[in-house]
Each structure stands twice: as C-alpha cells, then as structure tokens.
Short mmCIF file of C-alpha atoms in Angstrom, two decimals:
data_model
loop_
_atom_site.label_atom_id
_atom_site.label_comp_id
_atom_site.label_asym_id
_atom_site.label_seq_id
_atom_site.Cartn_x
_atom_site.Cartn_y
_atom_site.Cartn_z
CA UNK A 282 2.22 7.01 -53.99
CA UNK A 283 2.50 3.84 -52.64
CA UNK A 284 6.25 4.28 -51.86
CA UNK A 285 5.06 7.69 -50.10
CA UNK A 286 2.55 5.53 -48.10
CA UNK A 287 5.21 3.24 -47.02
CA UNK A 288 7.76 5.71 -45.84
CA UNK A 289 5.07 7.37 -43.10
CA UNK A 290 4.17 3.92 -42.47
CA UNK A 291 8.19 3.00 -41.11
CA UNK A 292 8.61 6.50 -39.90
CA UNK A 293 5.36 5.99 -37.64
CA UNK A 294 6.64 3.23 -36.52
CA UNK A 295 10.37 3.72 -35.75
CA UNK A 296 8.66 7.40 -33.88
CA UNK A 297 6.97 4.92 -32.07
CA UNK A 298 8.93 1.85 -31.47
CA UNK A 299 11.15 4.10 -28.32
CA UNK A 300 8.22 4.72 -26.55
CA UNK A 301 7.35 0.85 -26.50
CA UNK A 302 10.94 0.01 -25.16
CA UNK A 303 10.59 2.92 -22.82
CA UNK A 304 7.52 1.40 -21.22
CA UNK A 305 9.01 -2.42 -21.21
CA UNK A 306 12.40 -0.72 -19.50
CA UNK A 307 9.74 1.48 -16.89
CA UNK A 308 8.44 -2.01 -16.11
CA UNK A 309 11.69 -3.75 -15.43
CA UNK A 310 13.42 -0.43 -13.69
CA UNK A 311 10.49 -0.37 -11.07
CA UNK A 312 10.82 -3.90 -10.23
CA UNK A 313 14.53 -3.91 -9.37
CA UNK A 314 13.28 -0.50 -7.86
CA UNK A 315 11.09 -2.41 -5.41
CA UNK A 316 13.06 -5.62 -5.13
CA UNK A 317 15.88 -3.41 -4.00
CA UNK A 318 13.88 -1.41 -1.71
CA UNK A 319 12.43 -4.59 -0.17
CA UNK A 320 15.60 -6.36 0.72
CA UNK A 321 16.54 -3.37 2.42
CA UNK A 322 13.72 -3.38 4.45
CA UNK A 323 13.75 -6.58 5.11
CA UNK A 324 17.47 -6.30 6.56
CA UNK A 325 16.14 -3.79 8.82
CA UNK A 326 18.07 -1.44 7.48
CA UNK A 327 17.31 2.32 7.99
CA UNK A 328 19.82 3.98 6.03
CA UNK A 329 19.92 1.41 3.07
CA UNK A 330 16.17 1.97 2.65
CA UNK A 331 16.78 6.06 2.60
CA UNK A 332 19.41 5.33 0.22
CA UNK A 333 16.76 4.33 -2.39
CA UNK A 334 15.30 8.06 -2.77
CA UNK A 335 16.93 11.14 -4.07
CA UNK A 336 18.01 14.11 -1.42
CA UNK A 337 15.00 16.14 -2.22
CA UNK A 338 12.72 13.26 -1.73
CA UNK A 339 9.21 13.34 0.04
CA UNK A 340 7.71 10.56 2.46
CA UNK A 341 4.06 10.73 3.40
CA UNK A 342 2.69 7.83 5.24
CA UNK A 343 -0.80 7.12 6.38
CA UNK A 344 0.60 8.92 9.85
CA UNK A 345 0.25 12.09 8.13
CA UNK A 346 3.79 13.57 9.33
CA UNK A 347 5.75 14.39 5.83
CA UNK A 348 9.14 12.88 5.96
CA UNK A 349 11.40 15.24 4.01
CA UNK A 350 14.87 14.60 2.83
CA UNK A 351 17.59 11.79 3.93
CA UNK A 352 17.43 12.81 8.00
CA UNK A 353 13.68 12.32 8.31
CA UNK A 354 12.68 9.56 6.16
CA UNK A 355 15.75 7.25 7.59
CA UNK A 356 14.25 8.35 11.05
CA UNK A 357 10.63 7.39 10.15
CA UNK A 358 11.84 3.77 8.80
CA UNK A 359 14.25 3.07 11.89
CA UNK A 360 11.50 3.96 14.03
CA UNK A 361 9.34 1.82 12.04
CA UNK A 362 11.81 -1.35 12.56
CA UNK A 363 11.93 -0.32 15.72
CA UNK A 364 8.19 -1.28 16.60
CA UNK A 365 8.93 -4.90 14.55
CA UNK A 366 7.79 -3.98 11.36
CA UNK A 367 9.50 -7.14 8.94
CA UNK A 368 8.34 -9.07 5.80
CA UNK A 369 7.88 -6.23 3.70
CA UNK A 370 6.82 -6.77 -0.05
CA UNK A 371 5.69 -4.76 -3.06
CA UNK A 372 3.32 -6.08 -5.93
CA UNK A 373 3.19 -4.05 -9.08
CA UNK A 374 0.00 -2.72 -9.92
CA UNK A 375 0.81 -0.45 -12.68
CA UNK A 376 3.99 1.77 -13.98
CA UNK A 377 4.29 4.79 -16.62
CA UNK A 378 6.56 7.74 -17.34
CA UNK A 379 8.99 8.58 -19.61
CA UNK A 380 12.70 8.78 -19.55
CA UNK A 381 12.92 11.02 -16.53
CA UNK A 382 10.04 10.62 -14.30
CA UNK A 383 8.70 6.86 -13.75
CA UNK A 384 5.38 5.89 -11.45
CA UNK A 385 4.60 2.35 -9.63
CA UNK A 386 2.00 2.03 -7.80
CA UNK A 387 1.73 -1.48 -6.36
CA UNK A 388 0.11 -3.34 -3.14
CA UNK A 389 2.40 -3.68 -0.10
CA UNK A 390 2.49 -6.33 2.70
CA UNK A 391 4.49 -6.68 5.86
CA UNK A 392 4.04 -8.47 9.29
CA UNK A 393 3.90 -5.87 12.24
CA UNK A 394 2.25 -6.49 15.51
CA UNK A 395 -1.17 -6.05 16.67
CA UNK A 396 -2.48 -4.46 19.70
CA UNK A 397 -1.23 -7.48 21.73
CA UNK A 398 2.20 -7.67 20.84
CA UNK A 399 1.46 -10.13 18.41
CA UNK A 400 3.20 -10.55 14.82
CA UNK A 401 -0.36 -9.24 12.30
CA UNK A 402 -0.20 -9.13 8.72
CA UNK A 403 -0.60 -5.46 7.51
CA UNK A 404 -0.97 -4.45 4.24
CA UNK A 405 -2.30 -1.64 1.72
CA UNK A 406 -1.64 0.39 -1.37
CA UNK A 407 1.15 2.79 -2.88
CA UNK A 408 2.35 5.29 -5.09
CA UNK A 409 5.85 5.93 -5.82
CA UNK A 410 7.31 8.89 -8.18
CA UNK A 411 11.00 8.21 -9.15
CA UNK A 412 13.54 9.92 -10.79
CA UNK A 413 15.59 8.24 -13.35
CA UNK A 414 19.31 9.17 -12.33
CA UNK A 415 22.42 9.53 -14.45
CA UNK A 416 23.27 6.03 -14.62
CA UNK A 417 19.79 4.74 -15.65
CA UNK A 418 18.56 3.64 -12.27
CA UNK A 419 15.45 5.15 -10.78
CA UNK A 420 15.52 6.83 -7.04
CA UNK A 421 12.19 7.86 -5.22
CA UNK A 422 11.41 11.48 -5.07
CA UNK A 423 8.20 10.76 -3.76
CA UNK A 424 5.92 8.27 -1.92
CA UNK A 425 3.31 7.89 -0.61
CA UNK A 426 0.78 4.68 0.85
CA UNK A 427 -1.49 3.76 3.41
#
C-alpha cells in the first residue's frame, strides 16, 4: 500500500512540476517581452514597436480608437512619438497563461508634455495578451492601458 501511496505521490508531482516551470518561463518571457518593447519605444521607433505584436493584433488605448493590425497600430505609435512621447517603461504587476496564451499586466511610465509644451511624467496601468509563437517568444495580440 505504501508503495501504491508513493507512486500517486511522484506522479502528482511530475503532473505538476510543468505547470511550475511554465509559470517561472511566463514570468521571464513577459519581461524580455516588455524590455524589448521598451527599447523600441524608447528609440522612437514606430515600426520596431509594431513588430512586437502578431498581424491580427488589437490596440486599444485610453483614446478609444481601436488600432487593428500592423498599418494602424505603427500609425498610432509614430503619431504618438510624434507629440514627444519618450522614457517609456513597464513594471510587472502580474503574468499567467499557459503554453500558448500568456497575460502581463504591469504599470507603465513615460515623459510626454503637458499642456504647456512642457516634458510631464505620465503614467498608468496595462494589460497585454500575447501569443507564444513558434520559436518560443511571445508577440502581443492584444493590449490595452490607460
């Protein structure tokens, strides 16, 4: 019996043991995710920050004009850099999934202007849905923040 009690007790724990990786890889896969992301932003760089989501991929900022697909969302960042947005950074708050489909939500800061043409620190919250592509990276189908 004891033996019995054993086996379950290994098999329980192998079953589970993936699932513990998973969520340490999640973890490290979103913050290369964001580091990426942010030094494209922060090299003003329209079309290296729309290279960070997948073609299907859906933008909705606080502006409430859904960016969809490659066109629109590298048009919504250039215009973006465009008014001096710079300095951007994300802060993990939390991150889940599973092998296909990983969340982050995290704060985010920058440094735009104010109503003066002054540089102003900005900041808020986000959510960000990626898909884990073929090579193990993760691209953003969908974000949103305010």
């Amino acid at each position: 019996m004891k033996l019995a009690q054993a086996s379950v007790l290994v098999i329980c724990l192998l079953a589970t043991a993936p699932g513990v990786s998973l969520a340490a890889d999640a973890k490290s896969d979103v913050e290369k995710a964001y580091a990426a992301w942010d030094a494209a932003f922060n090299k003003q760089d329209a079309k290296a920050v729309t290279a960070n989501y997948v073609a299907t991929a859906k933008l909705m900022p606080p502006t409430h004009q859904v960016a969809s697909g490659p066109a629109e969302i590298e048009k919504f960042w250039a215009g973006l850099f465009a008014s001096g947005v710079t300095g951007h950074k994300l802060e993990m708050i939390d991150v889940g999934g599973d092998d296909k489909i990983v969340f982050g939500t995290a704060k985010w800061s920058a440094t735009g202007k104010d109503k003066d043409g002054k540089p102003a620190p900005f900041s808020g919250l986000a959510m960000h849905v990626f898909e884990r592509q073929a090579d193990g990276s993760l691209k953003l189908r969908l974000q949103t923040f305010n």
